[in-house]
Coordinates of C-alpha atoms and ligand atoms in Angstrom, one line a residue:
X1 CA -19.3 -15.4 8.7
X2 CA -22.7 -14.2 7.6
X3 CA -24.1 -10.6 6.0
X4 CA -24.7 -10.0 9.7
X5 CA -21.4 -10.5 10.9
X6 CA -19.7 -7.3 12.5
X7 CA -17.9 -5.0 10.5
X8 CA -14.0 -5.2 10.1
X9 CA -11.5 -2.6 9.3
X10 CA -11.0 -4.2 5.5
X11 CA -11.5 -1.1 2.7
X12 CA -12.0 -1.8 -0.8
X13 CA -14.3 -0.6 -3.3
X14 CA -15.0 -2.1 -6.5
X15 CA -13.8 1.2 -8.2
X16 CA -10.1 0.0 -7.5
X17 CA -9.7 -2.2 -11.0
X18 CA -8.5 -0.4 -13.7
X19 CA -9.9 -1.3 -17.2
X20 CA -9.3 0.7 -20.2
X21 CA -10.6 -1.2 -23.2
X22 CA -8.5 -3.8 -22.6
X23 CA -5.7 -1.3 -23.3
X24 CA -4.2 -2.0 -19.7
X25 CA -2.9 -5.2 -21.1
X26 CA -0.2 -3.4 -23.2
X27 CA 1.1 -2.8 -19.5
X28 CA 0.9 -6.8 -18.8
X29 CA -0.1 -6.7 -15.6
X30 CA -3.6 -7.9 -14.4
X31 CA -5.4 -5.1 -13.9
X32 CA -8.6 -6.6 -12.7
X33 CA -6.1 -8.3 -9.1
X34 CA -8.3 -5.9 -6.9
X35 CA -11.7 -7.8 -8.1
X36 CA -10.1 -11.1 -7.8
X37 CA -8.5 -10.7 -3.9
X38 CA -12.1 -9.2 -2.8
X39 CA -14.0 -11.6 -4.8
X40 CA -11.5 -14.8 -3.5
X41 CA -11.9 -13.9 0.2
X42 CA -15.8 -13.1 0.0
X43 CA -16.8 -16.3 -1.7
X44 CA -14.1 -18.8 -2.0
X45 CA -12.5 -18.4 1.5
X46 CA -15.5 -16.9 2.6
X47 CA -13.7 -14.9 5.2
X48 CA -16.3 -12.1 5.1
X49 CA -18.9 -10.7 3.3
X50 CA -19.0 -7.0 1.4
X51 CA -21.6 -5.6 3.8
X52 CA -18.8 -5.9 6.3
X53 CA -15.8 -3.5 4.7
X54 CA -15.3 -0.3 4.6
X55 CA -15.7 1.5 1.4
X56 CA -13.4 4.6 1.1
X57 CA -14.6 8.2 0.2
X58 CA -13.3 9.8 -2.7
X59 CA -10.5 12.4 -1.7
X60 CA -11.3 16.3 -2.4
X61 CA -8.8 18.3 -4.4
X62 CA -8.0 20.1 -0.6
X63 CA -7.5 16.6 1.0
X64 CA -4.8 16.1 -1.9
X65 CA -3.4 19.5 -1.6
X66 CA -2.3 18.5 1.7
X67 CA 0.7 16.5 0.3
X68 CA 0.5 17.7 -3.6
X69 CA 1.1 20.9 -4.9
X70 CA -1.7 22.9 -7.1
X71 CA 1.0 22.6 -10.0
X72 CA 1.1 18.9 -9.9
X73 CA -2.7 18.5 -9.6
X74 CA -2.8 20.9 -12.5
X75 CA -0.4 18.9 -14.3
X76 CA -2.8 15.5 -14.5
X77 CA -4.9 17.5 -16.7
X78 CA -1.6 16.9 -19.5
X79 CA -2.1 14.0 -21.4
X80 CA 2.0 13.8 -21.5
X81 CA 2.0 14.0 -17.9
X82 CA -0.2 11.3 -17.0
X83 CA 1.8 9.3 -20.3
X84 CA 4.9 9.3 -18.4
X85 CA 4.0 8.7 -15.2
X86 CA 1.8 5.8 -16.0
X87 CA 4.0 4.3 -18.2
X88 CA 1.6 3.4 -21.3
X89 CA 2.4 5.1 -24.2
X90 CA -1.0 4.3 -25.5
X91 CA -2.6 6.7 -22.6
X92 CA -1.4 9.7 -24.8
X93 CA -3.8 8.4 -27.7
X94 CA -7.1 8.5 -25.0
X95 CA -9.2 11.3 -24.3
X96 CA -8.8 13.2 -20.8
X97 CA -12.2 12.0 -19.9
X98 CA -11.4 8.1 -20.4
X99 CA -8.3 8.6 -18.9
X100 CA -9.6 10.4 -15.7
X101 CA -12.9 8.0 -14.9
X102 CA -10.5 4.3 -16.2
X103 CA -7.7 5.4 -14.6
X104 CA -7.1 8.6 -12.2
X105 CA -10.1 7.9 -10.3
X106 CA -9.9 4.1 -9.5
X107 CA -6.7 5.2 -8.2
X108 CA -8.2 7.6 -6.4
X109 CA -10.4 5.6 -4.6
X110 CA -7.4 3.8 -3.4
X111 CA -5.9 6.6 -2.2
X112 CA -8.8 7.1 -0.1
X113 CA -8.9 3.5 0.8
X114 CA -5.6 3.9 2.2
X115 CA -6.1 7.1 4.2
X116 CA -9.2 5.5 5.6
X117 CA -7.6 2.2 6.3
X118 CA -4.5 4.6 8.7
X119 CA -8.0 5.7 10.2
X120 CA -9.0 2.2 11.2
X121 CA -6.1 1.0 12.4
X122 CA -5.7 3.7 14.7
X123 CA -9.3 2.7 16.0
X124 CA -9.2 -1.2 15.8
X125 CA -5.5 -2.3 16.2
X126 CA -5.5 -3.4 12.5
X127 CA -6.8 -2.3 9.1
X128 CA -6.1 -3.3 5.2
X129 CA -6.6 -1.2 2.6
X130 CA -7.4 -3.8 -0.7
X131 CA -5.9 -1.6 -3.3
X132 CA -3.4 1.4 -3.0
X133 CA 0.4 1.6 -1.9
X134 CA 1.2 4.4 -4.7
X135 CA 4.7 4.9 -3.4
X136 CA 6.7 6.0 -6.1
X137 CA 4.6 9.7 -5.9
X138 CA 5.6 12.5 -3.8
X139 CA 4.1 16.1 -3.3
X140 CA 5.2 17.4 -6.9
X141 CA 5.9 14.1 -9.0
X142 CA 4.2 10.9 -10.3
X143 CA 5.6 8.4 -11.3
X144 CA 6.8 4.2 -11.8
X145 CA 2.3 4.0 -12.2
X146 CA 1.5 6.5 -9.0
X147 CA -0.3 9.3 -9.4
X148 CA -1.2 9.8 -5.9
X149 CA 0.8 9.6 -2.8
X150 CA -1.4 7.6 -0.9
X151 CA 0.7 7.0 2.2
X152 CA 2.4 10.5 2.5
X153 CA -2.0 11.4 2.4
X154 CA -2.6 8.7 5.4
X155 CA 0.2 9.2 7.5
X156 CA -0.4 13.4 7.1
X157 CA -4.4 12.5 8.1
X158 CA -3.3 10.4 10.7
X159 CA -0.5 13.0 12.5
X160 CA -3.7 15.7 12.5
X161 CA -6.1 13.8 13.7
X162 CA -4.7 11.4 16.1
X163 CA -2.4 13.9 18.1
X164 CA -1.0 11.1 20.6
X165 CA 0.8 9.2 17.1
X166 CA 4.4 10.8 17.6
X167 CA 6.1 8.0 15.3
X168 CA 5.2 5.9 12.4
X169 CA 6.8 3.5 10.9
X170 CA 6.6 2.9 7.4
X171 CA 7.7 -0.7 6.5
X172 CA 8.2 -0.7 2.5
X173 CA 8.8 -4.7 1.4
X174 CA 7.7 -4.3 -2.6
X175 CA 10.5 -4.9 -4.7
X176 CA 11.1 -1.1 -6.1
X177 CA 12.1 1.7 -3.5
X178 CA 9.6 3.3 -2.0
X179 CA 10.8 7.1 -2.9
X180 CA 8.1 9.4 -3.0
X181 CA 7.4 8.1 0.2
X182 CA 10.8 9.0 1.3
X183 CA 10.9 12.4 -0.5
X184 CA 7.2 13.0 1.3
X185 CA 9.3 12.9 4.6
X186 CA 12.8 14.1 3.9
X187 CA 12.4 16.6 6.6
X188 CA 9.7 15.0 9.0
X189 CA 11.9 12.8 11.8
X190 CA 8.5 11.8 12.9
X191 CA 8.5 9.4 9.8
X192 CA 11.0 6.4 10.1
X193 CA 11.4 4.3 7.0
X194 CA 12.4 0.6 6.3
X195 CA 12.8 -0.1 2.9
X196 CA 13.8 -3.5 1.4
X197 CA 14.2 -3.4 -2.4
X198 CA 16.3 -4.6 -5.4
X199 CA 18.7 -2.0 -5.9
X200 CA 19.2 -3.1 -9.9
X201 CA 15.5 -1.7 -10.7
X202 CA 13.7 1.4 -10.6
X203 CA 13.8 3.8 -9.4
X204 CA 17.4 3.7 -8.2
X205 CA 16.7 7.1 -6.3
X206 CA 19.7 7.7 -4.4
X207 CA 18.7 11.0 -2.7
X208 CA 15.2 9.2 -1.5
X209 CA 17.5 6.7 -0.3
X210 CA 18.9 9.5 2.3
X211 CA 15.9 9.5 4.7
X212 CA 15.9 5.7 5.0
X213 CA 16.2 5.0 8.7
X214 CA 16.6 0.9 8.4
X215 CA 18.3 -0.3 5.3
X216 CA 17.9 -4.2 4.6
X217 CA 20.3 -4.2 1.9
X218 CA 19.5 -6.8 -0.3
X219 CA 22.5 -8.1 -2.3
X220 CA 22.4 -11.5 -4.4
X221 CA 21.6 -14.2 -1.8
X222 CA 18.6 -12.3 -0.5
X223 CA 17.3 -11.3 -4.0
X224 CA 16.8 -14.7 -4.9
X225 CA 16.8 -17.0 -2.0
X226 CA 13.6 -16.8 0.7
X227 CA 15.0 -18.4 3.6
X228 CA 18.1 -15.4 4.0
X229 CA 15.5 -13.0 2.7
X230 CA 13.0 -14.0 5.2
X231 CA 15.8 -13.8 8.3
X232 CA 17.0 -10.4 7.1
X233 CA 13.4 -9.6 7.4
X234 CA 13.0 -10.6 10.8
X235 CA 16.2 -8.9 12.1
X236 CA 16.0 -5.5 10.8
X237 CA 12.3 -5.1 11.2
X238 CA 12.5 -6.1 14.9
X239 CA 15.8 -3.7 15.6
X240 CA 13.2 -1.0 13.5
X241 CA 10.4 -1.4 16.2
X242 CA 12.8 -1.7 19.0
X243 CA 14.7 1.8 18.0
X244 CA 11.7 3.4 16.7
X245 CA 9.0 2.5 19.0
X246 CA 6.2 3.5 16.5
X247 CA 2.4 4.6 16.9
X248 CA 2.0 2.8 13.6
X249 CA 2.9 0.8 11.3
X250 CA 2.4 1.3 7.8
X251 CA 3.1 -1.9 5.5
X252 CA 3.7 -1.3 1.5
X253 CA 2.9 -5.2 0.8
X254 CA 3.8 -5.3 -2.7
X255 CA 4.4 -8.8 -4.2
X256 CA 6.8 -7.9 -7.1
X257 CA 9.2 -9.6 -5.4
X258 CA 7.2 -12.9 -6.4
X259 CA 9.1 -15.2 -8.7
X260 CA 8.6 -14.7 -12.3
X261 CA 7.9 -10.9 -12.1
X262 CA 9.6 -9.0 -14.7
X263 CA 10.2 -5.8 -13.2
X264 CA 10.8 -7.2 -10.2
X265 CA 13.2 -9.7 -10.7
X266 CA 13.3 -11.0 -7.4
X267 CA 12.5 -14.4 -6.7
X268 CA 10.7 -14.8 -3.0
X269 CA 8.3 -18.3 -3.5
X270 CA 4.2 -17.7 -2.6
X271 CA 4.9 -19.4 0.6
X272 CA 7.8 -17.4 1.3
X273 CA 5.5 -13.9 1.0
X274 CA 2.7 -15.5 2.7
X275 CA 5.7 -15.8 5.4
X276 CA 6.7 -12.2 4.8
X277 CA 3.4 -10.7 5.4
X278 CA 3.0 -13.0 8.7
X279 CA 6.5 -11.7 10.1
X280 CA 5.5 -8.1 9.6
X281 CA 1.6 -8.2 11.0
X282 CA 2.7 -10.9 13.8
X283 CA 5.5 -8.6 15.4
X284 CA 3.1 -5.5 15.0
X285 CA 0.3 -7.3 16.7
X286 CA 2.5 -8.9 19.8
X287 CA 4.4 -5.5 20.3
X288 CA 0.4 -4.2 20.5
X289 CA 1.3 -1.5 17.8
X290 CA -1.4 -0.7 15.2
X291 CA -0.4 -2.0 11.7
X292 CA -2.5 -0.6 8.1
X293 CA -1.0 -2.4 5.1
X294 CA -1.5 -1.4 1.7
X295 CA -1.1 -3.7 -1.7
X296 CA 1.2 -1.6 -4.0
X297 CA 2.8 -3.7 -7.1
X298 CA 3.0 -6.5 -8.9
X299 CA 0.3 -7.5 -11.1
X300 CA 1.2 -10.8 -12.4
X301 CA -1.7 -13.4 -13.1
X302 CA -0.9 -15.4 -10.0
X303 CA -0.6 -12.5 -7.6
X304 CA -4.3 -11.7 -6.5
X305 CA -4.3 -15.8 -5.3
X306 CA -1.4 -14.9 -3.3
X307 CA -2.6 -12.2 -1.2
X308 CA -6.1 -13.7 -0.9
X309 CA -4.3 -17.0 1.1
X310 CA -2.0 -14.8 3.3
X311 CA -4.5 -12.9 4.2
X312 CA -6.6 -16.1 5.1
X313 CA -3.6 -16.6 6.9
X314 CA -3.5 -13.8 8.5
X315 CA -6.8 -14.0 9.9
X316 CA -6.3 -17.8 10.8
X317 CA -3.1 -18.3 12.2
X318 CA -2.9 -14.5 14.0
X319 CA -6.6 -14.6 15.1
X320 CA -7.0 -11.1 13.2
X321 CA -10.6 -10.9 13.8
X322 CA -10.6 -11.8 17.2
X323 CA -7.7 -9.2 17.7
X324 CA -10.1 -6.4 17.0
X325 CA -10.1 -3.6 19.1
X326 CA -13.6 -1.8 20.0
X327 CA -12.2 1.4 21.8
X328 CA -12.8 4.8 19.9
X329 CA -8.9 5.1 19.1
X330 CA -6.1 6.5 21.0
X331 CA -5.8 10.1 21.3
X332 CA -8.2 10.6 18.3
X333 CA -9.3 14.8 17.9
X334 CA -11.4 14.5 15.6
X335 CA -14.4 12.5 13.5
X336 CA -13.6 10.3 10.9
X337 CA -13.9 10.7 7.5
X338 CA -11.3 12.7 5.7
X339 CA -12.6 15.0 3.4
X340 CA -15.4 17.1 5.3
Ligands
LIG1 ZN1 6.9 -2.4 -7.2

């Protein structure tokens, strides 16, 4: 596809990797996997080309105030805070200002990659944000490395401006609980959850665990076998769109639940989450029901290959591009762009 090749409903932004003086590798994850996925499907796969993705606007303190409260928002300002929620002691030894521009505001940016990319999909069938899928945050808490509640953001953005979207669905397949996602919508029966995670991690939260609609218990077979994983998969999340009969879809693609993640400790093979991510995007597309998926965790070496080839698959074997649609969106009330 060339420079002149139409525009697709992809978001990234090359403010998504976070690098802090190399501190981020006392976290050991591969901080630069953002870079890498754009930089694999732009000139190795050659998929597309930058000039074709979206790049998100940064959020305004009001857009955030939508889900978080003036407290929290306050509370990033507090070195402590932002220590324990990210999880890297060494982030109480940096100065505000390197922690805000290394840190809080390439996550930012994928917060509004995220919100944007719930926009797109609403207008073209399909969209991907490159980054994001912060869903351990909620309204007045970070944490588990999420400052931002990206999805409670989107979904909110997408409920006020598309007024025909009376259910989403928000499919959670990372290998930690989604729970601020959960706590975001304790109260909001418009949100339906599926959540598959290992229940021996973080966060363990078992009043999040209240609001989810479709459990896909995972017990020792699933946590470490594919095929039983990849069945259960199939199953629940087709009972989910049957019962729920979303407006949207919202994927949380995390792949910590790769083999050889730490925090993970699950032990689903590449193929078998190239599989995942197929499953999920294949029974969105032929039910006609607009999916947005979002990256979230694991930040092992190998992941950023990963996700670069099932998105190649993606596009190949679902005809993503070609799937496109051109229509203005469905019930839409007002302009895009989020924070005007
Ligand atoms: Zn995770």
């Amino acid at each position: 596809m060339s420079a002149a090749g139409p525009k697709l409903p992809i978001v990234d932004s090359p403010k998504y990797n976070i690098s802090v003086f190399g501190l981020e590798k006392l976290h050991s994850f591969d901080s630069k996997k953002y870079g890498r996925i754009f930089s694999h499907l732009t000139t190795v796969s050659k998929l597309f080309t930058h000039s074709q993705t979206h790049t998100p606007p940064t959020p305004t303190r009001n857009d955030l105030l939508k889900i978080h409260t003036p407290a929290y928002m306050d509370s990033l300002n507090d070195r402590m805070v932002l220590t324990r929620i990210l999880e890297v002691p060494v982030v109480a030894m940096l100065p505000m200002f390197v922690s805000r521009s290394r840190i809080l505001e390439p996550m930012l940016a994928g917060t509004g990659g995220t919100i944007l990319a719930a926009e797109l999909a609403m207008k073209h069938g399909w969209a991907m944000n490159l980054g994001g899928g912060y869903h351990h945050a909620s309204g007045n808490q970070g944490s588990g490395f999420c400052v931002y509640a990206d999805w409670a953001l989107a979904i909110t953005n997408v409920f006020e401006k598309f007024p025909a979207v009376k259910r989403v669905l928000y499919v959670d397949l990372d290998a930690h609980q989604g729970n601020g996602v959960a706590r975001s919508f304790m109260e909001d029966d418009r949100v339906h959850i599926l959540d598959a995670y290992n229940p021996h991690i973080f966060p363990a939260d078992t009043y999040a665990k209240t609001a989810i609609t479709y459990a896909m218990s995972l017990s020792t077979a699933t946590l470490k076998t594919p095929t039983p994983y990849l069945s259960l998969l199939r199953t629940t999340l087709s009972h989910a769109i049957e019962s729920s009969k979303p407006d949207l879809i919202c994927y949380n693609a995390g792949t910590d639940c790769l083999e050889g993640d730490r925090l993970g400790a699950m032990m689903l093979t590449d193929e078998a989450v190239v599989e995942r991510d197929e499953i999920v995007w294949r029974m969105a597309l032929e039910k006609g029901v607009p999916v947005v998926m979002a990256l979230s965790g694991g930040y092992q070496m190998n992941n950023a290959g990963v996700i670069a080839r099932s998105i190649e698959n993606l596009v190949q074997k679902l005809g993503l591009f070609d799937r496109m649609r051109h229509d203005s969106g469905i019930g839409e009330s007002a302009d895009s762009g989020f924070n005007g």
